[in-house]
Each structure stands twice: as structure tokens, then as C-alpha cells.
Amino acid sequence: MIIEEKPRQQETPAKPAYKVIGTRPVRPDGVEKVIGRAKYGADIDLPGMLYGKVLRSPVAHAYIRSIDTSAAEKLPGVKAVVTSADLPRLSSNEYIDMGEGGGQLQDLHDNILASRKVLYKGHAIASVAATNPHIAEEALSLIKLDLEELPPVLDPLEAMREDAPLLDDQRYTESLAGRSSKPSNIARHAQHAIGDIEAGFAQADVIVEREYRTSMVHQGYIEPQNGTALWDADDHITVWTSTQGAFSVRAELSKLLLVPLAQIRVIPMEIGGGFGGKIAVYLEPVAALLSRKAGRPVKMTMTRAEVLEATGPTSGTYIKLKMGAKKDGRLIAAQAYMVYESGAYPSSPLGAGMSCMLGPYDIPNVLIDGYDVVVNKPRTAAYRAPGAPAAAFAAESLVDELAGKVGLDPLTFRRINASKLGTRLANGNVLPRVGNYECITAAMESEHWNAPLSAPWRGRGVASGVWYNWGGLSSLTASVNADGSVTLTEGSTDIGGSRATAAMQLAEALGIPYESIHPFVADTDNIGYNDVTGGSRTTFATGWAVYEAAQQIKRQLIERAARLWECSETDVDYTNGVLTCKTNPDLRLSFKEMAEKAHSTGGTIVGCGNPSPKQFGPAFATHIVDVEVDPETGKVQILRYTAIQDVGTAIHPSYVEGQIQGGVAQGVGWALNEVYDYDEQGRLRNASLLDYRQPTTLDLPMIDTILVEVPNPTHPYGVRGVGEVPIVPPLAAVANAIAHATGQRFLKLPLNPDAVLRGLGKIK
Amino acid sequence: MIIEEKPRQQETPAKPAYKVIGTRPVRPDGVEKVIGRAKYGADIDLPGMLYGKVLRSPVAHAYIRSIDTSAAEKLPGVKAVVTSADLPRLSSNEYIDMGEGGGQLQDLHDNILASRKVLYKGHAIASVAATNPHIAEEALSLIKLDLEELPPVLDPLEAMREDAPLLDDQRYTESLAGRSSKPSNIARHAQHAIGDIEAGFAQADVIVEREYRTSMVHQGYIEPQNGTALWDADDHITVWTSTQGAFSVRAELSKLLLVPLAQIRVIPMEIGGGFGGKIAVYLEPVAALLSRKAGRPVKMTMTRAEVLEATGPTSGTYIKLKMGAKKDGRLIAAQAYMVYESGAYPSSPLGAGMSCMLGPYDIPNVLIDGYDVVVNKPRTAAYRAPGAPAAAFAAESLVDELAGKVGLDPLTFRRINASKLGTRLANGNVLPRVGNYECITAAMESEHWNAPLSAPWRGRGVASGVWYNWGGLSSLTASVNADGSVTLTEGSTDIGGSRATAAMQLAEALGIPYESIHPFVADTDNIGYNDVTGGSRTTFATGWAVYEAAQQIKRQLIERAARLWECSETDVDYTNGVLTCKTNPDLRLSFKEMAEKAHSTGGTIVGCGNPSPKQFGPAFATHIVDVEVDPETGKVQILRYTAIQDVGTAIHPSYVEGQIQGGVAQGVGWALNEVYDYDEQGRLRNASLLDYRQPTTLDLPMIDTILVEVPNPTHPYGVRGVGEVPIVPPLAAVANAIAHATGQRFLKLPLNPDAVLRGLGKIK
């Protein structure tokens, strides 16, 4: 019998009586998006604009002997042709930190336009700008490529072998021990360790070891990559693009094109999905080079096949995991060997995968070895909680098995071992106040968990997950207008409703109606530096910046009132949007009334926010899913899904629910269908959304959500960040449910009908 | 013999050793403008865009009985038709302060689209949006107007008569005594008084009285008014326009359309001249109404005839002036009766004319009565030093006569009577430190003044003038980029090089190169409130805001350095762009090095500036001009022109010189040729730039300038504002030179060949 203790210091404080936070107002950008009038990158149309197209490698691995563009240049209507020779020679090879999905500058450079080698099918080689897209495409066909083909390496374990074809003979393994003596496809070997792994396993009563595999999968945003550039005569560059971070695009362009930051203006258009894949640049620098040559704006848009073949999927993985528990159910040791494939250039989310894999658990002895391996596939990019879902697939599958072996239900097992305030993780970090325990408890108490599930071939699975979230930098200004409305100028791409959540936090802080605030996403010439919308940082950090700006505005309101009323500032109170004088109850001005007097009492009232948060709020989730497996076809149907998540404070609950539902949908796709299906030559066989099978509304039930609110104590409004963790548990939750339904453990994703039938022994 | 004393307290301080201020760098917007790629309102091209045209009154004065737009609406290609019935009914009739050129809201409303009456030929009545401009024009011809014509009144003195046709039977005279009992064309009677006017004249030894007349003249900007509007489905309005103040356009639209300020985004395009005429809106609200009806963007551009017939000229004036001096040359009394015609709605710059007329002089007894009178001509708008040139024409002509009568040369007479620090003006203001005395002295010492001028029919004239300048509100942000470049986001329309002068002041304040700074003119969603570029306020107030922002950046740089160096902030020095530690000489970081460390030492470094200057720096000027009059043709040739001006501190001397040269050119046009030539029915006979004769480069010599620098003690860099005062003296200077050449005083402008020949008695 297990004696479960509630962790100490885990009392949730009473929620403040918010007026705006927690409501569900209409989003300011909603109508325009719904009726199709919001402006995306594809809507750009400039006088004299040219259209750019990219010539891509037909093979997965080759030396480039020569590129002859002379015939293409002569085609009427062609205004510019560029190759890697047109990219400036880099002066350094620094690491470009993009929040998520950074990388070495030289690799980014070679991925933009291949120089010495092509490293994957679809690798960009040359580009043409012409007066219409058809001429540009025709010109591509006139470019003569002389390639010396090389054998590709596609599997990361094969790529690690000493005799594997090398993608780059100047690439060495970086590790704590230093740099390897011989070149290798292993770009990095990292290690996390805590306790004594051998002593740990020696104490274990039950040990399970398994090998798990996941495929490369794509973020699957609806809107393809696009970019329009105008390189002015005065060497100022303007770029319109779909991006998660205009400042990241600006920084990448500045480093790649050797143009100062202040001379580049990046205008973020509305974004049709990103999920981490719209951070690294692909087309923008090429469009800029073409524009400089042509003296006209150049617009580029990818086809779906280009998106799938040449933009960032996330890593396929191999994870060998061994965990040990004592017979009372306490986890005592875990050891992992993790291989993440980066695609052509080191870019895998290995580190985050290593950190998140065992994050839900308090395990005293852990050793994790991780390997970042290059293969002849597209350079990976960040994808929602980068690295964590594949890792959680391994850990949460194995935890499920262990729970069974010690005779505990999977939620009790998880709660006994739940990481909490003070838990030291294998990466060295110590957890702050988190809601892991509360999520598991809410799952145990949920109607779903307690509902019967009796039919044959049906199963219920659970899984937990963590994403530590991120803060990063947000800079914004809030300008009080003379009619009491407020213009909130921010620099965060609005992907999931952050215009609304920023405006709500400002309304809350100022005690004024949400409708008084007009949030606006500015370009890089109009606001200070903002990190990308990613890492689940925007509602957290931009909200924090909003709070700072509101405090500045409040101070000015109080100063003005004190001046008007000829009293001390300490005698002025500002509460619920009303200024009052503590010493004279007749004196009273609403926010709107004071705004009307602003210009005559000291000028424009503007608040700026530029916080630099150091402590973030990790987010935990526990998911429950019911499935039904069709033993004849192998098809898995999701019957019911409940996602329980500690959201800190739900600023706009509908958007939080939407984020969770979206994350679950993507996770289910990853679990059941999505796969990068390469042939032996490294050609992607399913480079279309017909063949690359994402879940549709017909594949999913309504995703139920339970919002647990354990406020983040370091944030003014307790915000944690909610967008990423919901994709972490679904892979394992679905696999665990299938195991429950079939009695069969599946260790490799996706669990499409083919895989299920093979697992059930129905086909070979 | 006059004993002239140099005024006390007039020592000019030594000029600081500026590094950037006073140099002449290339302007950041120069290349794009020179090669024709800068984007003006006419360059706007949006998907689905419609073209709007305006139906204008064919007569100068009429009741509108009915407007039948049904046939126009049926014309294929027509997407919307609007009349004044589509403008929301106003909820108030407040005064709209636009810095320059404000007015009553109801008048602005009626001027946008006439409701009950049309008040001048060219008055807008209805507007059509169609798929191309030709269809829109054809549709205008299908609108059936039923007008009841009324007799127009065109001369302000006639309009003041009790039996004159009334433009508005609800218009009463406002004066200090209150509101008149009967309606009147006299909108306002104002009075400035100091001393005892009768006692003053009683002490005078010499008295001269004259009546002066000037015509309406136009600002004459090259770029016609334009405006494109998109009224979104969520009731957000975006407007692209050529304006001196995006925030002024936003405020006017908000008041006229009853939409909150925060829901209107005004994007200022480059501006092809304004001079005060691009502050009041004409097309923008009409384009917005059309866009709301059509659901598409609507672009409108005026023809030149529309610009001349329906946008803001400045007032024609009648000024009766009487001045008395003692025989030692000291001015003792001045009395004026000033009539300014406002056009159809009260909008004349009467107040500024009254204040500026005698501003260069210290006169103990003054009485000025001013009248603002409506006539059946277009509503006037601000025009460079609004009201002052016509007033200075009167005062400076008469001062010239008085100087002759007391036997003094005109500069000595002016210097004896020069207003200075402490001079109390008739409007009640007391002058701060000014450079009037220094300008007259510089004129007396100039090579031009001391050069011989001997040929017959040649004459030399001088005149002084003042513009008090303005401060107003500027709001901006300066963001330090990670490579040490700085993005300066400001909200002031750049007319005369203010991008450069703002960047120069920031470079000076931060001790970094001018080239590191990228100044950017933001739209209203991207920056706090900024007043219009007008009143000669921009280099002054935006420069002040730049200085404030720089101080904030410096404070942050010092904080970061102290944190990095683990020393006290007081031990950190920042001089000439370098941080040093006073206690450890090995510690040293340049601005660029610190910028590179900004993100990791506390986040984005942003400085905001939102000053509210209360004290401005009046600008004085004295001009010298040589003319030759052809007695056969009456043509006046400008032989030589020298403009001497107290510029405070010349931030960019080339732009200061350019402003002075431009002001002189406009003043010479006003003196010699420009005139609104109406027939008796109130139809403008010269509504084209062929017939409305502005001076060309062939009409003018190189304008020489002498920059006197008496720093404005209230501004961080001594800036006064330089753009307006140069248009004040030329009218009188040219008239005085012609008097000197011909021996004949001319009291009415323009002095075109016809007028000169009549004055010389050559024609009747």
C-alpha cells in the first residue's frame, strides 16, 4: 500500500478578482481574418514587382561541379539570376540564436543557396526573378547543373557509423570532451546526469528497457513560406514576410547580407501558421539578392512540395530508454541514449528533448546521452515544444509499462513520482512552483478518467508532459489617445490571439475596458527588439511588457492629476480606471477624462515596456485518450480526448483551449499518420498534403480541456505560456491507449493502419 | 544724433564644440527621392482599389435644393456615391486645434461635403467611387444638382457691410464683448493693446498712415492633395495620405466620422510640399465614406484646378496702419485696423498676423483691431508663418517711410527700435532672448548692404520679420540594435529634412556617428501623438524628444555597464560614445560593444521622448533685396537677395539655408506675381499653374543667406525653428526696393507688370 503525500508548499493562492483577465472578448483581428481580408504575404502586390522561383536539387547528395545560368539570363522577361556566389562571403561563423531553431551562420548560408554540395533533395541551388512566375519557372529549366552524385545517408544510426558517407568533411563532433579528431556526421554529443546511475539501477526492483523510433514530421502550417523584398537604391532593404519573428528575420538578413540592422525593415504580414517553422529564413535573402540585381521588388512563394521537401520538419528520433522503479512505485533510475536527426545541418532540438523527457518525474539517478546527427534530409526547424513529443513518447510509454509492472494505475504512478517545486532535474535546473501534481490530480478526478470503457478493441491511455516555456525579450509602447482609447504597439507576431491577450492584460492593468485598446503588430522600424513568437513566451513576456508600460502610464496619470489638483502625488489614487484625491473626495477624473486633458497637462502619455524576464513558468499537462482499434483495417479511431493542463492564468480561456486543442490535433497526427516517407535515394515520396496525411476534423472528436490554474509566481498575472506543452503527451497517450486496446506495445510511430496490422501480426 | 546702445543681457554664449550638429551629412531619404522611387500618395496601388472623384459647385454661392445621384449610382463600374447625408451627424461643434489651421468642427464638416449651401466655386457636393477614374468622372456628370443661386460676396470690406449677402445666417461675430446680436460675415473681432494709443500719438513727431492690400495666394505645393482609405469590416480605417501631420488627420477623421482614434490608422506617405496647406483634410473622410459603402479601398487625387479652387489659400488682407515716431527715430505709437478674409469658413490666421506685424519693434503704445471675415472663396488654410507676411508687408513698408521721414537709414531705424529680451508685445507676451538686434547688425555689416547700387531703375530694400515659432508635442522612440545601429522611430512628417536633423541630434547626444542612426517616420499606430510638422516646431520639439530619448538610453547604458563591471553607476562615465569606469581604467566599452551585450544584460535598450515644451524660441530675420524695374514693361527683376536670420543653432546648415531660400522664393512670388484672380461671379480665372504665376528658377537669383546663431536658451541644443520667418520679410523688402528704384510707394500686392505700370502712370 502506497502512502501518497501531497507535496509541501503546493497551496495554490486564491485567484485575484480580475475584471478582464479570464473573460472571452472578440479578437481584434477576427473579422478581417474570417472574411478573408486580412493581409498575408501572398497578398503583397507592388508596382514593378517581379516573381522569384528557386531551382532545387533533384538528388539528395552531390558535389556541385558547375552551374551555368547564361541561358536563363537571356530568356526575355528574366531580370535577375542568383546563385550562392551572390551571397556575400561571411566574415564569421557565429551561432545565430533565434530563440528556437538557431544554428551556425555558415550552415544557414549554405542552406539558403547551396555552394559546394547539395545535401538533400530540394536544396536550393539558384533563383530567378522574372516578370511573371511562368517565365521564372521556364528560366529554371534553362539552368545547366553539373552534379557529381554521392550516396546519401538517411538513417541517423547509419549516419553515426564510421564508414557512413560524410555530409561535410569539415564537420566534427562537439562534446563536453571537446572536438572530435575525425570528421563525423555526429554534430554534437551532450550529456545530462544526476545521482549515480549504476547505484540507482542496483536499488531498482523493476527495470524496463525499450527502443523507440519516430519519423521526421512537418509543422504542417497551411500558409507556405513567402517573402517579398525591395532593396532600395540607398541600400535599405524592406521585406514583407510570414514569420514568427520579424526581428529574427532582420537579424538573419543582416548577418547573411552584411547590411546593418537599422537598414533592414521587416514587415510581418499575418501568418497562416508557424509552429516553429517560420523562424529560419529561406526565401527572404534570395528575394533581397534578386531585388538588388533587378532594382525592383521581388516576390517569392513556395509550393507545398517545396515546403515539405525544403523547410523545417522536426527530427526523426531513436531513443533507447531504461528505467527502474522500486516495488512501492518510486522511480529510482533512468538512462537514455537519444539520437536526433538534424537533417542536412545541425539544428535538432536534442537539448530540449533531453531536458523534457523525464521532466514530469522526480528521479534521483539519471544519465542521458544525446546525439545530434546530420543526414541527407532537409535542415530541421523548431516544431511546437521542439524535441519534447518524441522524448515523451519514449518516457511516457515506458512509465506506463512500469506502472503496470508495479501494479499501480498509470495516474497514481505518475503522481507518486511527480516532479514539483524543488525537484532537481538531470539538466541541473531546479523546478519552481509548478502544477504537475495538480494536473495529475485533476485527471484522476475527471469525469473522463472515471467513465467506463467496455467495448472490445477499445483502450484508454494517459501521458504527461512538460514544456519549460521561455521569456525572451519583448519591447512595446502604449500610447494614450486624446479620446481615452489606447494604441498598443507591439512587436510580437500574433499567432494564437496575442493581440487580444496583450490588450486584455493592458486593460486589466489600467482598469479600462478591453474595447478601448487597439493592439497593433509593428514592423522592425517601429518598435524595439522583440524575440520570436515561440517558446510559449508571448502572452508571458509581451504581457509582462504590457504590465510595465501600464505602470508607466499610471505614474504619469497620477503626476498629471497631482499637478491639476495641486496636491501631492502620494495623495492621488488610481484604481479601476479612476483617479481620486485622498484628501478631497470631490476631485475625481476617469482615465478617459484625464486622457482628454493629457496634451494640455504635460504632453503625450506613453508607456514603454522592455522587461527582461529571467524566470519562466514551466507548464505541465496530463492527457487522457480513448481509442478504438479496427482489427480488420488497423485504423485507430480517437473516441474521446481530454487534455488537462496547468495554464498558470488563462488570460483568454478560449484561446488557451484553442491552443490545447490544436496541440492535441497535431500530436494525434504525429502518433497515427504523419511520416516523412523517403525512398532509398532520399526522395520524399509524399510531398503533398494529399499523401502527407494530417488529421482533419473528421479524424478527431471535440478535444475536451480542463484548465488547471497554478499561477506563475514570477509573472504579474501568473502567466506561464500554454501553446507548446499540449503537443507533448498525445504521442504516448495514444500509443498507451492502443496498447490498452490491443494488449500490444507499439514502439515506433506513426501507428497508421499498416503499422497496426503489422503489430497485430495481420500482415508482414 | 542718435546714441545707439547695445541692449543689455544680449551676449551670445560661446557655441559648444558639437561633433555632428553643424555638419552637412547626406539625408537618409535623399537618393530614393532623387531617383523617383520614394513613395508618395499617388504611388498607392491596392488590390481591388477604386477611384474617387468629387462633384464640385459650379457657382460661388447657392442653396442646395436637391442632389439626385440615382443615375450615377446605376452607371456600370460605379461602386459608391456619397453626399453630406453620408457624413455622420455631429454630436458637438467643438474647435479642432490642429496647431495651425484649426477651425470649428461643423465648418470642417460642411467644407468636406456641402449640406445646406455651397459657399464657393469648387465646394465639394458629392463624390463617386468607381473602378476607374473615367467612369467616376462620367458618373459625376450624371448627378443632378438643383441649386438656388445667391449673390456672392468676394471682397472682405464689402462682406463686413450690414447689407452684404450673408454666407451663414447662423454666424455671429465673436469678440471680447461677447457674441453679436445680429448674424454677420464678421466671424471674429480681436484686439491687442498696450500703453495708451492716444497719448502715444500725441508724443509723436512724425506720423504716417497707409492702407495696404494683399490678395489670396496659394501655398503652391507641387503635389496635389490625395488620400486613399480602406474602411475594414471591423470598423478600423486605414488612410494613406500626403499630410503634415498624420495625427491631425486621425483626429479630424475621428471627429468627423465618429470613430475612436485607436481605430484609425493614418499612414503618412512622402509629402510633395505642404507649407500649412496639408493639415486640414479634404479627400480623406470622403474616401473613407466611399470605402465603407463599397467595401473596397478608394483612392482620390485632386487635379491642379481643384487644388487651387478648393484647398487652402491664405487670406487676402486689408490693413490700415498708422505709426508715429519721435524725431530721434524712436517709435512711440502704432494703430492698426486689420481685415483678414477667411474664405467660406472662419479660418484666417488673423491672430498670428496681429501678433507678428509689429513684433520686431519695441513700441510702448499699440492698438490693433483685427477682423476675421468670411467671403465666397475657399476656406483658407495655414501658409508658412500664417498671417505674418501680409502684416509685415504693411508694417515694414510703413517703417521704411518713417525711417526716411526721420532721416535715418532703414536698418539703423530698425535697430534703434528693435524688440529684444524683455520687450512687452501688444499681445501681452514678453520676449525671451532673441536675435533681432544681431540680425539687423549682421545686415548692416553685410557685403550686400555695403555694396554700391548705381544704375537707374535699381533699388535696394530691406525688411524685418518675426515668427514666434511653436513647440507642440513630439513623441518618439529610439531603439538600440544589437549591432550598434539605432532605429529612430518618430512621428513627424519630414518636409525639410527632419529625418536628418533628428538623427543628427540623436548622434550628438549619444556621441555616435550620424550614419549609425536610421530615422523612420511612423504611422499613427506605431508611435505616440505628434503634432503636425508646422509652426517651425519639428527640429525644435522632435529634437527635444530625441534628446530626452538619448538621456534614457545613456542611463541604461550606464546601468548595464555598472552591472557588468560590478561597480557603482556613479563610477561609470559615458562620453563621446564610450563607457569608462572611473575607478578602473582598464574597463572600457564603446556604444557598439555595449549594444552587442544589451540583450544579455537586461534586454532591449529603448529610449522614449515625450517632451511638452512650454517656451519656444522666436526667430527674427532681416532681408536685403536689390531690384531693377523695367519702366517699359513694368517687370521687376530680382538682382540680388540676402536673407539674414537668427537660426538659433543650425543643426544642418544646408537645410537651414534651403528653408530660407524657399521662403524667400515664395515671398517674392507673393510680392510680384501670385494672385487669386476672381471674376465678379466668384469664379477663379487662373486655376492652373500656367496662369497662377509662381516664380521659377529663371525669375530668381541665388538667394544668399547669413546664418546668425543666437541659441535658444530653453532648448538642449539652442534650436529655434527656421522654416517660417523667411517668408515674412520678402513682400515688404521687395516693395521697399521698388519704392527705392521708382520713387513710388506701392501699397497693394502683387506688383506684377500691370500693377507697376499703373503705379508709374504708364497705363490706367
mmCIF file of C-alpha atoms in Angstrom, chain B residues 313-492:
data_model
loop_
_atom_site.group_PDB
_atom_site.id
_atom_site.type_symbol
_atom_site.label_atom_id
_atom_site.label_comp_id
_atom_site.label_asym_id
_atom_site.label_seq_id
_atom_site.Cartn_x
_atom_site.Cartn_y
_atom_site.Cartn_z
ATOM 1 C CA PRO B 313 -5.049 79.553 -49.921
ATOM 2 C CA THR B 314 -4.080 82.078 -47.300
ATOM 3 C CA SER B 315 -6.186 85.151 -46.618
ATOM 4 C CA GLY B 316 -6.279 88.237 -48.715
ATOM 5 C CA THR B 317 -5.936 91.195 -46.377
ATOM 6 C CA TYR B 318 -6.794 94.836 -45.904
ATOM 7 C CA ILE B 319 -4.620 96.606 -43.320
ATOM 8 C CA LYS B 320 -4.880 100.251 -42.372
ATOM 9 C CA LEU B 321 -1.790 101.116 -40.361
ATOM 10 C CA LYS B 322 -0.759 104.314 -38.626
ATOM 11 C CA MET B 323 2.575 104.696 -36.869
ATOM 12 C CA GLY B 324 4.240 107.551 -35.068
ATOM 13 C CA ALA B 325 7.899 108.188 -34.229
ATOM 14 C CA LYS B 326 9.753 110.793 -32.313
ATOM 15 C CA LYS B 327 12.259 112.852 -34.211
ATOM 16 C CA ASP B 328 15.137 110.872 -32.647
ATOM 17 C CA GLY B 329 13.763 107.895 -34.501
ATOM 18 C CA ARG B 330 12.089 106.100 -31.621
ATOM 19 C CA LEU B 331 8.729 104.536 -32.399
ATOM 20 C CA ILE B 332 6.148 105.768 -29.933
ATOM 21 C CA ALA B 333 2.750 104.556 -31.198
ATOM 22 C CA ALA B 334 1.115 102.259 -33.714
ATOM 23 C CA GLN B 335 -2.523 101.638 -34.547
ATOM 24 C CA ALA B 336 -3.870 99.112 -36.990
ATOM 25 C CA TYR B 337 -7.192 98.043 -38.439
ATOM 26 C CA MET B 338 -6.696 94.621 -39.954
ATOM 27 C CA VAL B 339 -9.169 92.641 -42.037
ATOM 28 C CA TYR B 340 -8.336 89.050 -42.985
ATOM 29 C CA GLU B 341 -10.599 87.168 -45.329
ATOM 30 C CA SER B 342 -11.206 83.581 -44.235
ATOM 31 C CA GLY B 343 -12.872 82.288 -47.335
ATOM 32 C CA ALA B 344 -16.061 80.381 -46.746
ATOM 33 C CA TYR B 345 -15.447 79.384 -43.117
ATOM 34 C CA PRO B 346 -13.637 81.173 -40.296
ATOM 35 C CA SER B 347 -10.043 80.020 -40.605
ATOM 36 C CA SER B 348 -7.885 83.062 -41.198
ATOM 37 C CA PRO B 349 -4.529 83.475 -39.447
ATOM 38 C CA LEU B 350 -5.655 86.845 -38.092
ATOM 39 C CA GLY B 351 -4.270 86.286 -34.596
ATOM 40 C CA ALA B 352 -0.783 85.437 -35.780
ATOM 41 C CA GLY B 353 -0.878 88.357 -38.224
ATOM 42 C CA MET B 354 -1.793 90.733 -35.388
ATOM 43 C CA SER B 355 0.955 89.324 -33.161
ATOM 44 C CA CYS B 356 3.705 89.296 -35.760
ATOM 45 C CA MET B 357 3.050 92.595 -37.504
ATOM 46 C CA LEU B 358 4.917 94.823 -35.038
ATOM 47 C CA GLY B 359 6.931 92.062 -33.345
ATOM 48 C CA PRO B 360 10.325 93.360 -34.492
ATOM 49 C CA TYR B 361 9.743 96.628 -32.647
ATOM 50 C CA ASP B 362 9.608 97.838 -29.096
ATOM 51 C CA ILE B 363 6.666 100.272 -29.210
ATOM 52 C CA PRO B 364 5.138 101.451 -25.949
ATOM 53 C CA ASN B 365 1.678 102.298 -27.279
ATOM 54 C CA VAL B 366 -0.128 99.970 -29.647
ATOM 55 C CA LEU B 367 -3.741 99.289 -30.533
ATOM 56 C CA ILE B 368 -4.655 96.664 -33.118
ATOM 57 C CA ASP B 369 -8.180 95.767 -34.146
ATOM 58 C CA GLY B 370 -8.491 92.652 -36.231
ATOM 59 C CA TYR B 371 -11.438 91.218 -38.146
ATOM 60 C CA ASP B 372 -11.861 87.720 -39.476
ATOM 61 C CA VAL B 373 -14.359 87.876 -42.331
ATOM 62 C CA VAL B 374 -15.980 85.142 -44.409
ATOM 63 C CA VAL B 375 -16.325 85.565 -48.183
ATOM 64 C CA ASN B 376 -17.391 83.278 -51.028
ATOM 65 C CA LYS B 377 -13.941 81.837 -51.632
ATOM 66 C CA PRO B 378 -12.299 78.602 -50.487
ATOM 67 C CA ARG B 379 -11.738 78.108 -46.778
ATOM 68 C CA THR B 380 -8.258 79.384 -46.040
ATOM 69 C CA ALA B 381 -5.551 77.206 -44.580
ATOM 70 C CA ALA B 382 -2.266 77.833 -42.899
ATOM 71 C CA TYR B 383 0.508 79.070 -45.176
ATOM 72 C CA ARG B 384 4.092 79.383 -43.903
ATOM 73 C CA ALA B 385 4.183 81.877 -40.994
ATOM 74 C CA PRO B 386 0.406 82.177 -41.366
ATOM 75 C CA GLY B 387 -0.795 85.760 -41.361
ATOM 76 C CA ALA B 388 2.610 87.308 -40.836
ATOM 77 C CA PRO B 389 3.819 88.138 -44.376
ATOM 78 C CA ALA B 390 0.821 90.346 -45.256
ATOM 79 C CA ALA B 391 1.071 92.071 -41.868
ATOM 80 C CA ALA B 392 4.820 92.584 -42.306
ATOM 81 C CA PHE B 393 4.184 93.985 -45.784
ATOM 82 C CA ALA B 394 2.165 96.743 -44.122
ATOM 83 C CA ALA B 395 4.393 97.352 -41.125
ATOM 84 C CA GLU B 396 7.732 97.126 -42.906
ATOM 85 C CA SER B 397 6.587 99.331 -45.784
ATOM 86 C CA LEU B 398 5.429 101.936 -43.337
ATOM 87 C CA VAL B 399 8.529 101.676 -41.127
ATOM 88 C CA ASP B 400 10.570 102.314 -44.278
ATOM 89 C CA GLU B 401 8.662 105.513 -44.926
ATOM 90 C CA LEU B 402 9.016 106.603 -41.317
ATOM 91 C CA ALA B 403 12.764 105.959 -41.360
ATOM 92 C CA GLY B 404 13.073 108.215 -44.361
ATOM 93 C CA LYS B 405 10.989 110.905 -42.684
ATOM 94 C CA VAL B 406 13.197 110.987 -39.579
ATOM 95 C CA GLY B 407 16.306 110.900 -41.754
ATOM 96 C CA LEU B 408 17.636 107.508 -40.759
ATOM 97 C CA ASP B 409 18.711 104.676 -42.943
ATOM 98 C CA PRO B 410 16.193 101.863 -42.681
ATOM 99 C CA LEU B 411 18.494 99.437 -40.816
ATOM 100 C CA THR B 412 19.593 101.957 -38.220
ATOM 101 C CA PHE B 413 15.950 102.922 -37.684
ATOM 102 C CA ARG B 414 15.074 99.252 -37.188
ATOM 103 C CA ARG B 415 17.956 98.601 -34.835
ATOM 104 C CA ILE B 416 17.121 101.600 -32.650
ATOM 105 C CA ASN B 417 13.614 100.265 -32.250
ATOM 106 C CA ALA B 418 14.461 96.565 -32.222
ATOM 107 C CA SER B 419 12.449 94.381 -29.856
ATOM 108 C CA LYS B 420 14.621 92.325 -27.503
ATOM 109 C CA LEU B 421 14.729 90.283 -24.333
ATOM 110 C CA GLY B 422 12.057 91.738 -22.091
ATOM 111 C CA THR B 423 10.145 93.675 -24.760
ATOM 112 C CA ARG B 424 6.424 93.528 -23.993
ATOM 113 C CA LEU B 425 4.373 92.970 -27.137
ATOM 114 C CA ALA B 426 0.848 94.214 -27.789
ATOM 115 C CA ASN B 427 -0.448 90.640 -27.458
ATOM 116 C CA GLY B 428 0.775 90.655 -23.859
ATOM 117 C CA ASN B 429 3.765 88.384 -24.359
ATOM 118 C CA VAL B 430 7.242 89.304 -23.206
ATOM 119 C CA LEU B 431 10.110 88.344 -25.485
ATOM 120 C CA PRO B 432 12.748 85.884 -24.293
ATOM 121 C CA ARG B 433 16.332 86.098 -25.600
ATOM 122 C CA VAL B 434 16.071 86.711 -29.364
ATOM 123 C CA GLY B 435 18.417 87.611 -32.167
ATOM 124 C CA ASN B 436 16.598 90.575 -33.711
ATOM 125 C CA TYR B 437 19.349 93.043 -32.883
ATOM 126 C CA GLU B 438 22.019 90.622 -34.101
ATOM 127 C CA CYS B 439 20.243 90.121 -37.433
ATOM 128 C CA ILE B 440 19.951 93.847 -38.119
ATOM 129 C CA THR B 441 23.586 94.288 -37.134
ATOM 130 C CA ALA B 442 24.627 91.452 -39.431
ATOM 131 C CA ALA B 443 22.644 93.086 -42.224
ATOM 132 C CA MET B 444 24.360 96.426 -41.632
ATOM 133 C CA GLU B 445 27.745 94.726 -41.702
ATOM 134 C CA SER B 446 26.975 92.565 -44.739
ATOM 135 C CA GLU B 447 28.797 92.873 -48.006
ATOM 136 C CA HIS B 448 25.459 93.238 -49.756
ATOM 137 C CA TRP B 449 24.319 96.234 -47.717
ATOM 138 C CA ASN B 450 27.652 97.960 -48.268
ATOM 139 C CA ALA B 451 27.883 97.209 -51.994
ATOM 140 C CA PRO B 452 27.154 100.045 -54.412
ATOM 141 C CA LEU B 453 23.960 100.019 -56.491
ATOM 142 C CA SER B 454 24.076 102.786 -59.021
ATOM 143 C CA ALA B 455 22.154 102.038 -62.218
ATOM 144 C CA PRO B 456 18.869 103.868 -62.819
ATOM 145 C CA TRP B 457 15.649 101.994 -62.029
ATOM 146 C CA ARG B 458 17.534 99.910 -59.500
ATOM 147 C CA GLY B 459 16.646 99.978 -55.855
ATOM 148 C CA ARG B 460 17.563 98.309 -52.603
ATOM 149 C CA GLY B 461 15.032 97.432 -49.949
ATOM 150 C CA VAL B 462 15.182 95.917 -46.518
ATOM 151 C CA ALA B 463 12.563 94.495 -44.213
ATOM 152 C CA SER B 464 12.487 92.612 -40.947
ATOM 153 C CA GLY B 465 10.108 89.990 -39.717
ATOM 154 C CA VAL B 466 9.365 87.670 -36.860
ATOM 155 C CA TRP B 467 7.795 84.270 -36.364
ATOM 156 C CA TYR B 468 7.468 83.225 -32.765
ATOM 157 C CA ASN B 469 7.753 79.517 -33.536
ATOM 158 C CA TRP B 470 5.975 76.770 -31.701
ATOM 159 C CA GLY B 471 6.800 73.706 -29.657
ATOM 160 C CA GLY B 472 3.895 71.324 -29.637
ATOM 161 C CA LEU B 473 4.100 67.659 -28.846
ATOM 162 C CA SER B 474 6.519 65.120 -30.253
ATOM 163 C CA SER B 475 6.702 61.518 -29.183
ATOM 164 C CA LEU B 476 9.309 59.069 -30.382
ATOM 165 C CA THR B 477 11.335 56.001 -29.529
ATOM 166 C CA ALA B 478 14.961 55.221 -30.232
ATOM 167 C CA SER B 479 15.816 51.524 -30.213
ATOM 168 C CA VAL B 480 19.391 50.363 -29.906
ATOM 169 C CA ASN B 481 20.053 47.433 -32.231
ATOM 170 C CA ALA B 482 22.400 44.575 -31.433
ATOM 171 C CA ASP B 483 24.976 45.766 -33.978
ATOM 172 C CA GLY B 484 25.198 49.275 -32.557
ATOM 173 C CA SER B 485 22.905 50.842 -35.100
ATOM 174 C CA VAL B 486 19.919 52.762 -33.757
ATOM 175 C CA THR B 487 16.404 52.856 -35.170
ATOM 176 C CA LEU B 488 14.798 56.232 -34.502
ATOM 177 C CA THR B 489 11.041 55.934 -34.845
ATOM 178 C CA GLU B 490 9.439 59.357 -34.994
ATOM 179 C CA GLY B 491 6.041 60.722 -35.913
ATOM 180 C CA SER B 492 6.914 63.977 -37.622
#
